[in-house]
Coordinates of C-alpha atoms in Angstrom, one line a residue:
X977 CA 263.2 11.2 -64.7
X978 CA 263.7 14.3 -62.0
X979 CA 259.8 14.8 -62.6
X980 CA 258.9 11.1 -62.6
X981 CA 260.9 10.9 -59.1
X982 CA 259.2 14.1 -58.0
X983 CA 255.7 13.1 -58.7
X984 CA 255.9 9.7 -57.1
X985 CA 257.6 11.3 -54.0
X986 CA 254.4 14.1 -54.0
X987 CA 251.9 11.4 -54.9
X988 CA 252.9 9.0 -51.7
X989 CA 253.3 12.9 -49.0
X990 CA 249.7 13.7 -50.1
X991 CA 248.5 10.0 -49.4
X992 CA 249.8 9.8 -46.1
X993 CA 247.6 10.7 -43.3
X994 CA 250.8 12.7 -41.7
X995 CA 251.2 15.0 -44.4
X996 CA 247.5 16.0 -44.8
X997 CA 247.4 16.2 -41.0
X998 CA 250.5 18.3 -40.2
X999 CA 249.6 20.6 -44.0
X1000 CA 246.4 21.5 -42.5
X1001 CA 247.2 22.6 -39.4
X1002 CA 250.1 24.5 -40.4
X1003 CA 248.5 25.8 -43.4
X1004 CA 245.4 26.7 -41.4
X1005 CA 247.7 28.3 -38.9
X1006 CA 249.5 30.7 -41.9
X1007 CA 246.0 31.6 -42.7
X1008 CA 244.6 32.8 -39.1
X1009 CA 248.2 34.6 -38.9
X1010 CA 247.9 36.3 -41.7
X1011 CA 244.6 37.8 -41.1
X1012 CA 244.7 38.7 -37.9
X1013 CA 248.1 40.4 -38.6
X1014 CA 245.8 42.5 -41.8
X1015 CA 243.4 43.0 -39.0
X1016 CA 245.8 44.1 -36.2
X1017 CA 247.7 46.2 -39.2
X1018 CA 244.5 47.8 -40.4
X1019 CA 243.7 48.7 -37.3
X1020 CA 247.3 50.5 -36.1
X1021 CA 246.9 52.2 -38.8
X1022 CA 243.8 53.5 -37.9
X1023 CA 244.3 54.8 -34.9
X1024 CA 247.9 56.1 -35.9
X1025 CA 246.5 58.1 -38.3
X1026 CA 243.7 59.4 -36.3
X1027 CA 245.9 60.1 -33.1
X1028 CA 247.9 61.9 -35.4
X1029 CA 245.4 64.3 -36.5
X1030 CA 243.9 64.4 -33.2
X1031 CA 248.0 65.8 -31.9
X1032 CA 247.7 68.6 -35.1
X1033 CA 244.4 69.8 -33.7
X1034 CA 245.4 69.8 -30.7
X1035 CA 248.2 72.4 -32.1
X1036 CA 246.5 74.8 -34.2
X1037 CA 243.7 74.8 -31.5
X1038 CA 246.1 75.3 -28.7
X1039 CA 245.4 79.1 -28.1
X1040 CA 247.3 82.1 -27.6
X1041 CA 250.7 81.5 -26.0
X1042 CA 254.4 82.5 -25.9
X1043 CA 256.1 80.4 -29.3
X1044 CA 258.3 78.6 -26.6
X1045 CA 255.8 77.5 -24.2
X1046 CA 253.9 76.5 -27.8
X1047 CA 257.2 74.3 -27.7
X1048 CA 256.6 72.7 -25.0
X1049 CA 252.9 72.3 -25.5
X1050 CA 254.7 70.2 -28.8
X1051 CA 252.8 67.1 -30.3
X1052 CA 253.3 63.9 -31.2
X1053 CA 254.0 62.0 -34.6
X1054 CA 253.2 58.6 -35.3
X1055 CA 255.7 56.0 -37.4
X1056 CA 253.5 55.0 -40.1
X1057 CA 252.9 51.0 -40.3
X1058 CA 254.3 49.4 -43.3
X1059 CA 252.8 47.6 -45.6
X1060 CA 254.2 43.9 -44.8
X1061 CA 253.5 44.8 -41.2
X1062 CA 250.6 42.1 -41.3
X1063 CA 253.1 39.0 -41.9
X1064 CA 256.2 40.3 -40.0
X1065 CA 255.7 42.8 -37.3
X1066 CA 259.5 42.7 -36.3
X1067 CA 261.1 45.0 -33.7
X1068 CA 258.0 47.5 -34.3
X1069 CA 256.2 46.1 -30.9
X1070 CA 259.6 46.5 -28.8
X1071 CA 260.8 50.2 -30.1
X1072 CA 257.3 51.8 -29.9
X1073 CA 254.5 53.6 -32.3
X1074 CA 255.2 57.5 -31.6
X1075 CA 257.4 60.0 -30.4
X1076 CA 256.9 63.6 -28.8
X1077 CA 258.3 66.2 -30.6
X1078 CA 259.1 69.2 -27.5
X1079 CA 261.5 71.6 -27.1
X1080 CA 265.1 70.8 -25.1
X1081 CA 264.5 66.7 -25.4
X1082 CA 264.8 64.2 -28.4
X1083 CA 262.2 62.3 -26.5
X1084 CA 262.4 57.9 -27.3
X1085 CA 259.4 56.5 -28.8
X1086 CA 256.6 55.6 -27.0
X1087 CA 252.9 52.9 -27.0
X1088 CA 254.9 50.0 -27.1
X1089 CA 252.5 46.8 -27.6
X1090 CA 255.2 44.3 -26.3
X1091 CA 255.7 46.1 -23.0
X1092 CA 252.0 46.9 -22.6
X1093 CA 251.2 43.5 -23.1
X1094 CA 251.3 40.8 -20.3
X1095 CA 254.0 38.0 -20.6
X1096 CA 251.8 35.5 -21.4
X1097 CA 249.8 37.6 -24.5
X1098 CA 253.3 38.3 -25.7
X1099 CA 254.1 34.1 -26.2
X1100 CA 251.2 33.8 -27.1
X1101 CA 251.6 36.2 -30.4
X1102 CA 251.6 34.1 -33.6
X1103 CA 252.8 35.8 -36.6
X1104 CA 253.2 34.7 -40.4
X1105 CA 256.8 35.6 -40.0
X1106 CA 256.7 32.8 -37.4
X1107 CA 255.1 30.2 -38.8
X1108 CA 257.1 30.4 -41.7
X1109 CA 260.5 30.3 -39.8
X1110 CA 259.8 28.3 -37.5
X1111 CA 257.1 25.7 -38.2
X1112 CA 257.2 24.9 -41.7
X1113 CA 261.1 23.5 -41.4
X1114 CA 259.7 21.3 -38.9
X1115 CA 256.9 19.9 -41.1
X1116 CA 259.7 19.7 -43.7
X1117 CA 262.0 17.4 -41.7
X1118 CA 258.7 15.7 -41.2
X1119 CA 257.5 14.9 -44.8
X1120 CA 261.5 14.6 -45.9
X1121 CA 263.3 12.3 -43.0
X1122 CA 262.2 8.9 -44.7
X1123 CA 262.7 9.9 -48.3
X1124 CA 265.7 8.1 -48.4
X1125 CA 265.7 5.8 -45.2
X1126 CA 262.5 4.5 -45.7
X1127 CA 262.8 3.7 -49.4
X1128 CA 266.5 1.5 -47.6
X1129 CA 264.4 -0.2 -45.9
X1130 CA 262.1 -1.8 -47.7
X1131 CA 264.6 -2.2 -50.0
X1132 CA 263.0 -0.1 -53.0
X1133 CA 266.5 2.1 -52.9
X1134 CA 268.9 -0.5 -54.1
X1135 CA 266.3 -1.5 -56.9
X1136 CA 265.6 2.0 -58.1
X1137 CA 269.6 2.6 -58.4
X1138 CA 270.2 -1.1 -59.5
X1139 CA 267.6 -0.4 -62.8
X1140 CA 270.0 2.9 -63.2
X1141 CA 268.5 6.0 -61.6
X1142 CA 270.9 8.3 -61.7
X1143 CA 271.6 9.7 -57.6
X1144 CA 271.5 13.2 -59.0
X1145 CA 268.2 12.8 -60.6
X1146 CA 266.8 11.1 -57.2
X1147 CA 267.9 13.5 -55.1
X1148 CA 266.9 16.0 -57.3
X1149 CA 263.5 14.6 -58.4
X1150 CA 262.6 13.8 -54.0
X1151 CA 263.7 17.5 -53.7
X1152 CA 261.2 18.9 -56.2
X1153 CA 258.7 16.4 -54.5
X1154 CA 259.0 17.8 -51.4
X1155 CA 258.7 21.0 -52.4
X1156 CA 255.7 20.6 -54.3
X1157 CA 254.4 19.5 -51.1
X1158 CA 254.7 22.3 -49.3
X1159 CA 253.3 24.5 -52.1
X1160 CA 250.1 23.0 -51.3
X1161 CA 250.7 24.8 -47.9
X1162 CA 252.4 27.7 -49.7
X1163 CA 250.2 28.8 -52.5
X1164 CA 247.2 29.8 -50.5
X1165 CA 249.2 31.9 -48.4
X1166 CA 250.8 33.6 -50.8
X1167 CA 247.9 34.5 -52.3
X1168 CA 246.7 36.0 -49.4
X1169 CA 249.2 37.7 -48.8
X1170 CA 249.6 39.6 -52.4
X1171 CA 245.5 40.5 -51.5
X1172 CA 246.7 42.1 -48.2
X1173 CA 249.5 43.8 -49.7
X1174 CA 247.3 45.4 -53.2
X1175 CA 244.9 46.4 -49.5
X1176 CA 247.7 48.0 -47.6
X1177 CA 249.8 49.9 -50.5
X1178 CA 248.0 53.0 -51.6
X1179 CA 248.5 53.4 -55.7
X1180 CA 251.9 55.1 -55.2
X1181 CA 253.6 52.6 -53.3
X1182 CA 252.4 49.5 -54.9
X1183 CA 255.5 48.9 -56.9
X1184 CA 257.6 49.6 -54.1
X1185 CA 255.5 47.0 -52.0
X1186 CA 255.4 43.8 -54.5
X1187 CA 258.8 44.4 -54.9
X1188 CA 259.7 43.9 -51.4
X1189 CA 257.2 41.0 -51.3
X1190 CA 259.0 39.5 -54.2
X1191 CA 262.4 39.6 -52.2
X1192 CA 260.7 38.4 -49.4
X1193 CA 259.3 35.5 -51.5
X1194 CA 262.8 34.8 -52.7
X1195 CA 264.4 34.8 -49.2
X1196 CA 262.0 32.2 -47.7
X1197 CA 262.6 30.3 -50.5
X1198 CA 265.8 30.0 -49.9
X1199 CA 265.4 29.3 -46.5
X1200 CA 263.0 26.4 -47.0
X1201 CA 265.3 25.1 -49.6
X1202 CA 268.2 25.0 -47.1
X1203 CA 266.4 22.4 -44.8
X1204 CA 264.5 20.3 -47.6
X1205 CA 268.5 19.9 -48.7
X1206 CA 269.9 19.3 -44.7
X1207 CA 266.8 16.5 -44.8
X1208 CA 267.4 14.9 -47.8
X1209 CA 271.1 14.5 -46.6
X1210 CA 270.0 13.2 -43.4
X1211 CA 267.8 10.5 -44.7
X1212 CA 270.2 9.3 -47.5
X1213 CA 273.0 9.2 -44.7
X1214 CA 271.0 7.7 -42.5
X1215 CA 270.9 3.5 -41.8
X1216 CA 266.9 3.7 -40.6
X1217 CA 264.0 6.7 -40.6
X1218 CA 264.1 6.9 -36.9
X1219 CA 268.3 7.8 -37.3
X1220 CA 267.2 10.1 -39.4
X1221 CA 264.3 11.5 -38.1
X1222 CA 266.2 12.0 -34.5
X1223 CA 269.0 13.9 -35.9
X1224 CA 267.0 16.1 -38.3
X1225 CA 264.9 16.9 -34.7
X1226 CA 268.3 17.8 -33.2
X1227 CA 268.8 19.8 -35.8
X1228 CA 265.7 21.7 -35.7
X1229 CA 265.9 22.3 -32.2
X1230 CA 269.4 23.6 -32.4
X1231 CA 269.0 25.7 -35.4
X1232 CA 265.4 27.1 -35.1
X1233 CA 265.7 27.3 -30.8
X1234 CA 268.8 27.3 -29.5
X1235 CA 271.7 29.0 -31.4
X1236 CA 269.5 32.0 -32.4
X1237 CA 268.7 32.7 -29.0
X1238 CA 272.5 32.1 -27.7
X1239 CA 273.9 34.4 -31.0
X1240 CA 271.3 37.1 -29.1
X1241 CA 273.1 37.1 -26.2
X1242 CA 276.5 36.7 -27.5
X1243 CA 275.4 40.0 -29.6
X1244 CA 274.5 41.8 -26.3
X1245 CA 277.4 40.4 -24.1
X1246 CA 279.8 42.0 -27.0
X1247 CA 278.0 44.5 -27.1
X1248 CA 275.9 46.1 -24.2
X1249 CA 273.9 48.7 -24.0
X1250 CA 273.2 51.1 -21.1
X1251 CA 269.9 51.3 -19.3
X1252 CA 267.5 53.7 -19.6
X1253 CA 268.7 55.0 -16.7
X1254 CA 272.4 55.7 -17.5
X1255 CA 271.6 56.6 -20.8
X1256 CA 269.3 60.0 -19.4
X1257 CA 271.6 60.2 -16.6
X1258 CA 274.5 60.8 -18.7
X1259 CA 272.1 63.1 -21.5
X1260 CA 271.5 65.7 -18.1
X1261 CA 275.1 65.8 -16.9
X1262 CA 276.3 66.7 -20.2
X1263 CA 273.5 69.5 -20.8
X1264 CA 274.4 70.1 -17.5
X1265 CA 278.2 70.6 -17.4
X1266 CA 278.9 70.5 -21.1
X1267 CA 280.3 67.7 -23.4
X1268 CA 283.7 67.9 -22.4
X1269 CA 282.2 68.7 -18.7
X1270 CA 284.0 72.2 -18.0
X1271 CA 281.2 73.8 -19.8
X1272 CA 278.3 74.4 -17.1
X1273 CA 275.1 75.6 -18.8
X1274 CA 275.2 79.3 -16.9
X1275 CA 278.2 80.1 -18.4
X1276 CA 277.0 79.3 -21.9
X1277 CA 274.2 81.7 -21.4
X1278 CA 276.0 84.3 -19.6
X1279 CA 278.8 83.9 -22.6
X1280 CA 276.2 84.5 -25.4
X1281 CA 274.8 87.3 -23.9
X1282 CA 278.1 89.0 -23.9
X1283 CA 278.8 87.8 -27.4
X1284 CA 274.8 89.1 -28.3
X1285 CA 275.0 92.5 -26.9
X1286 CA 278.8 93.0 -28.8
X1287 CA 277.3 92.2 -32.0
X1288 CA 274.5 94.6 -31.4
X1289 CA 276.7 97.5 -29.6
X1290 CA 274.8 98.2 -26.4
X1291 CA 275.7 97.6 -23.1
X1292 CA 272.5 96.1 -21.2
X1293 CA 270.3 93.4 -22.3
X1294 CA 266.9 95.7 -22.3
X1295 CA 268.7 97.8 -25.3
X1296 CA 269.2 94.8 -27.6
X1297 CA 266.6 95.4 -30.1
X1298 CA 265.7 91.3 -30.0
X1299 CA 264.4 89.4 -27.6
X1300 CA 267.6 87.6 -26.3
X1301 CA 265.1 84.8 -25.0
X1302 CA 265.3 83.3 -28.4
X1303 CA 268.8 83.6 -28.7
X1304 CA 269.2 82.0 -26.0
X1305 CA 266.7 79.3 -26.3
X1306 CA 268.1 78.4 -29.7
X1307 CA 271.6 78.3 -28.4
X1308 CA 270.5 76.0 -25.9
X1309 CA 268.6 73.9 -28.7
X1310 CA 272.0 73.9 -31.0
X1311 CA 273.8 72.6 -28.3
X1312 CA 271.0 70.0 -26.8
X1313 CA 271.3 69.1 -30.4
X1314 CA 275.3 67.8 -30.1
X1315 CA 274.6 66.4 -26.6
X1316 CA 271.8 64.2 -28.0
X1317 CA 274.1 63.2 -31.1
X1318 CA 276.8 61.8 -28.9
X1319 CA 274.4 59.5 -27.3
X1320 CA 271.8 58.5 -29.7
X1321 CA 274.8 58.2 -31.8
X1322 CA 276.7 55.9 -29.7
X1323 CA 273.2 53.9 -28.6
X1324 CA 272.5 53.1 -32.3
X1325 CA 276.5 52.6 -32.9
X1326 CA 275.6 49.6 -30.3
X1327 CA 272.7 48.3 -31.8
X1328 CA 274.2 48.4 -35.1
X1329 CA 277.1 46.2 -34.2
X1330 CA 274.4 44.0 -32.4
X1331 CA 272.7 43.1 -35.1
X1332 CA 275.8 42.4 -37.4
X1333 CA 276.7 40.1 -35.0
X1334 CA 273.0 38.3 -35.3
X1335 CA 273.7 38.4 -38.9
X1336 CA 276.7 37.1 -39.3
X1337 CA 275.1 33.9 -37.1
X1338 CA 273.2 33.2 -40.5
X1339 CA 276.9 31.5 -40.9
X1340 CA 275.8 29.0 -38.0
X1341 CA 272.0 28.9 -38.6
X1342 CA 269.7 29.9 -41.7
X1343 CA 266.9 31.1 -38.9
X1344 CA 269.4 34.2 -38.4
X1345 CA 269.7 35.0 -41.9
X1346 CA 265.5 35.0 -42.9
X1347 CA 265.0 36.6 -39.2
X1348 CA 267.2 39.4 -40.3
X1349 CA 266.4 39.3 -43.9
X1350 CA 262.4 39.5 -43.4
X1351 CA 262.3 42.5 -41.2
X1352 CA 264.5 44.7 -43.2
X1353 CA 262.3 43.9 -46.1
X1354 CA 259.1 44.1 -44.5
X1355 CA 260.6 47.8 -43.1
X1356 CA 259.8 46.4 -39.6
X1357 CA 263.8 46.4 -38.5
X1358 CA 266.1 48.6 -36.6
X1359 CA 266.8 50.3 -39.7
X1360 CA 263.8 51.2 -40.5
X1361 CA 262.9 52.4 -36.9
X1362 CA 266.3 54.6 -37.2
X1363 CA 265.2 55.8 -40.1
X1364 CA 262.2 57.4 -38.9
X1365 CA 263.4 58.5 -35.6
X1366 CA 265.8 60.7 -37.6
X1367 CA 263.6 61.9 -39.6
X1368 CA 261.7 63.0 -37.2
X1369 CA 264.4 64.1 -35.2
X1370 CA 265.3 66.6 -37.9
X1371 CA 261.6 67.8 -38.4
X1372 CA 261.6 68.7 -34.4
X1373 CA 264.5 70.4 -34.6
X1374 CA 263.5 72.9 -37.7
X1375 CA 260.3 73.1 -35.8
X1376 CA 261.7 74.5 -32.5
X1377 CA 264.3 76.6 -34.0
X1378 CA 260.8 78.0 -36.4
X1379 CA 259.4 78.8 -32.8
X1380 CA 262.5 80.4 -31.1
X1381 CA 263.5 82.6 -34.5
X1382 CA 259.4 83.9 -34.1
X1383 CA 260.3 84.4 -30.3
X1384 CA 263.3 86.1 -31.0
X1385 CA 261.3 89.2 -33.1
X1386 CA 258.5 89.5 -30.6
X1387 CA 260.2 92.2 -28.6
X1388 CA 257.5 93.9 -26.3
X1389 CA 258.8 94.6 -23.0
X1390 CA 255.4 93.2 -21.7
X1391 CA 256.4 89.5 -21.5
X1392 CA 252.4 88.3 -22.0
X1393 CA 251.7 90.2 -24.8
X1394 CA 255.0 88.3 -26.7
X1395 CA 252.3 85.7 -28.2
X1396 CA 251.1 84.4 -31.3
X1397 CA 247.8 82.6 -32.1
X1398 CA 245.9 79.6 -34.1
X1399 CA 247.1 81.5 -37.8
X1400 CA 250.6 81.2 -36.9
X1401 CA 250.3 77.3 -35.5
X1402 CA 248.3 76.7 -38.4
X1403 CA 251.0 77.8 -40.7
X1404 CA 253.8 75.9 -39.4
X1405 CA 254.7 72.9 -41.9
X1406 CA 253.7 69.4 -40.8
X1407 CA 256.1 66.6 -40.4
X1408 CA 255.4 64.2 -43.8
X1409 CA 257.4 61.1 -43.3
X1410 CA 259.1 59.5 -47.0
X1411 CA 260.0 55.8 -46.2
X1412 CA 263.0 54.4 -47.9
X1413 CA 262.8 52.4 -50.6
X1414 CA 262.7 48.4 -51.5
X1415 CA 266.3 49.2 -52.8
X1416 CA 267.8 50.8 -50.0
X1417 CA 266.4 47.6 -47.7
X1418 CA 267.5 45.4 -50.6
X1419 CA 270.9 46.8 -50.3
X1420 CA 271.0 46.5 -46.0
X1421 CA 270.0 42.7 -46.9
X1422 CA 272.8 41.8 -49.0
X1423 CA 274.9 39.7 -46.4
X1424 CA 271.5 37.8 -45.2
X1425 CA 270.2 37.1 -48.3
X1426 CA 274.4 36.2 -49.7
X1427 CA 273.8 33.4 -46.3
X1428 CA 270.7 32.4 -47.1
X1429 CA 271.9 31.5 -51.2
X1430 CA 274.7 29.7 -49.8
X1431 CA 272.4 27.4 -47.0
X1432 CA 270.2 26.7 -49.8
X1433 CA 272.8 25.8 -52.7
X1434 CA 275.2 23.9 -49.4
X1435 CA 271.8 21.7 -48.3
X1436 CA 271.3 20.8 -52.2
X1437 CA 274.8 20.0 -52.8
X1438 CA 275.4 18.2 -49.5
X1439 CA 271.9 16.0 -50.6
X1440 CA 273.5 15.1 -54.1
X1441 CA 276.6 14.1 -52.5
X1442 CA 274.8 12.1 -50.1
X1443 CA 272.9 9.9 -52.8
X1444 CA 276.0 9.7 -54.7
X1445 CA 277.2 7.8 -51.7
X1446 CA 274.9 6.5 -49.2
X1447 CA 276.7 4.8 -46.3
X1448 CA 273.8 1.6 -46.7
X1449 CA 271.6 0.6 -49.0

């Protein structure tokens, strides 16, 4: 019977003009998203990857020079893109492409699109992510609103549950219809997408990539299933189509526009976050004064050199048999190191609880949930930005304290003649970034994707209950 009811219900979508109208131009929409997100992937790639060897060369062909002053000279590295980038581009354009890897300063990231680009470009960026979070529960309240209220009125609902059609079953059976629907819409896409993906993932992280898409499949599943439920319990609670098709509209609005943009808000009220400002303004007085603030940088130095020419017995720096500017330069890193910690720390402490509280608003609206759920697993998230910032954060600091530990031995009293050459840049490890795995976003995902189960299982329930006991027939 549930297939019977689900064919009929397919049958009359497909026939109506509405359907093949509003399938084709979000379908065809999906499409042009998804490849010019390949395109605009491909093509970040690209240049990452060449910038990045450009920055190397740049190194090892740097010349003769003091390690330090090599230190300075630095380069940059570039955050690989991932290999869902194409469909959901998330926080990527907003926290930047690359980072500067220098001596004294854990630099932010830099070549953001979103803030090169001019307000208008950036509304007008239309992303697969987007379509599917946005648009397609809209064309679902528009294929499902009538299902039930149209059927009450002309009448066909009383007759279908007067010749015994269970309400389970019709629910069920208009549910399925819907749905198959939409796979008309669905399929192609998803076929496009597994093309991109088998394009983007060298051999190596192939698994690693369909199993993300494969989540990701899962979770907009879910998500589409949450408002073909809310419809179906709209229409069967509703006396006419146009009751229905109003409220289901105030619902969209509400849950697609409004409450994710006031949980944002509410996220950063709770939880703010200095300016840029601030933030360097409080990084210098602290390498300034010292954490605590009674610790000014002079005395440091003038403390380690004490400490320095103890260890080695001798009474005047020119005797130490190192160069103390090394030593020094080090220290300075090592303790650079704890200033940047406390405030990195605490800015990504802030963030963190920011985007709990984003999350948690999957309680009030199933947008939240996928928005939250999509990036992780695409690797376009915060996390996923922290997680290459640290990593390169660490790879910046063994590579200073490489240089100053090389200063350190070059002891000729001559301070030009204390340099090294292209050899020794050459020899110098690259950075070689390991991204985390599907499991470890899997397991940051858990509360979205628990939300997005319980949307999805709520709207079914709540559609059953409502043809159990429509209010008119």
């Amino acid at each position: 019977m549930i297939r019977r009811i689900a064919g009929k219900e397919r049958t009359e979508m497909t026939r109506d003009g509405r359907y093949r109208l509003a399938a084709g131009l979000v379908g065809g929409l999906l499409l042009v998203a998804l490849a010019l997100g390949v395109l605009e992937s491909r093509s970040v790639r690209a240049e990452a990857e060449r910038a990045e060897e450009a920055s190397w060369t740049q190194w090892v062909e740097q010349g003769s020079k003091n390690p330090h002053s090599a230190a300075h000279f630095a380069l940059y590295t570039y955050r690989p893109a991932s290999a869902l980038a194409f469909a959901e581009p998330g926080v990527t354009p907003y926290t930047g492409l690359a980072v500067w890897l220098e001596a004294h300063y854990q630099n932010e990231f830099a070549f953001r699109p979103a803030r090169d680009a001019a307000g208008v470009g950036r509304l007008g960026q239309v992303t697969a992510a987007t379509v599917l979070q946005v648009l397609l529960p809209l064309v679902i309240v528009l294929l499902a609103f009538g299902a039930f209220a149209s059927e009450r009125e002309r009448g066909t609902l009383r007759q279908a549950l007067a010749q015994g059609v269970r309400p389970r079953d019709l629910a069920l059976g208009k549910a399925l219809g819907v749905a198959q629907a939409l796979a008309v819409v669905l399929v192609p896409a998803v076929v496009v997408g597994a093309g991109a993906l088998l394009l983007a993932s060298g051999s190596a992280a192939l698994g690693d990539g369909l199993a993300r898409f494969a989540l990701l499949a899962l979770a907009y599943g879910l998500y589409l299933a949450a408002f073909v439920g809310v419809a179906l319990a709209a229409s069967a609670r509703s006396r006419t189509g146009r009751g229905a098709l109003v409220g289901l509209l105030a619902f969209w609005a509400l849950a697609v526009l409004v409450l994710p943009r006031v949980a944002t808000d509410a996220a950063r009220t709770a939880y703010p976050t200095p300016s840029t400002t601030a933030f360097w303004t409080a990084v210098g007085d602290d390498l300034a004064d010292g954490i605590d603030g009674h610790d000014p940088s002079d005395e440091r130095a003038e403390r380690l050199l004490q400490e320095t020419m103890e260890d080695y017995g001798v009474s005047a720096i020119e005797d130490l048999p190192v160069n103390f500017s090394g030593i020094a330069l080090q220290a300075s890193e090592a303790y650079g190191n704890q200033v940047y910690e406390k405030h990195y720390g605490a800015l990504w402490a802030q963030v963190e609880r920011q985007n709990r509280v984003q999350a948690l608003a999957g309680l009030v609206t199933p947008l939240m949930a996928v928005r939250a759920t999509s990036m992780g697993l695409a690797g376009t998230d915060f996390a996923a930005h922290r997680h290459f910032a640290e990593a390169a954060e660490t790879y910046r600091r063994d590579f200073v304290e490489v240089l100053n530990a090389d200063l350190a031995t070059l002891t000729d009293p001559v301070f030009n003649r204390n340099t090294r050459g292209r050899d020794f840049w050459a020899s110098l490890d690259r950075f070689a970034y390991v991204p985390p795995s599907a499991g470890w976003a899997a397991q940051r995902q858990a509360l979205p994707l628990g939300l997005l189960a319980l949307w999805a299982l709520g709207g079914l329930v709540a559609a059953v209950a409502a043809a159990r006991r429509p209010r008119f027939l």
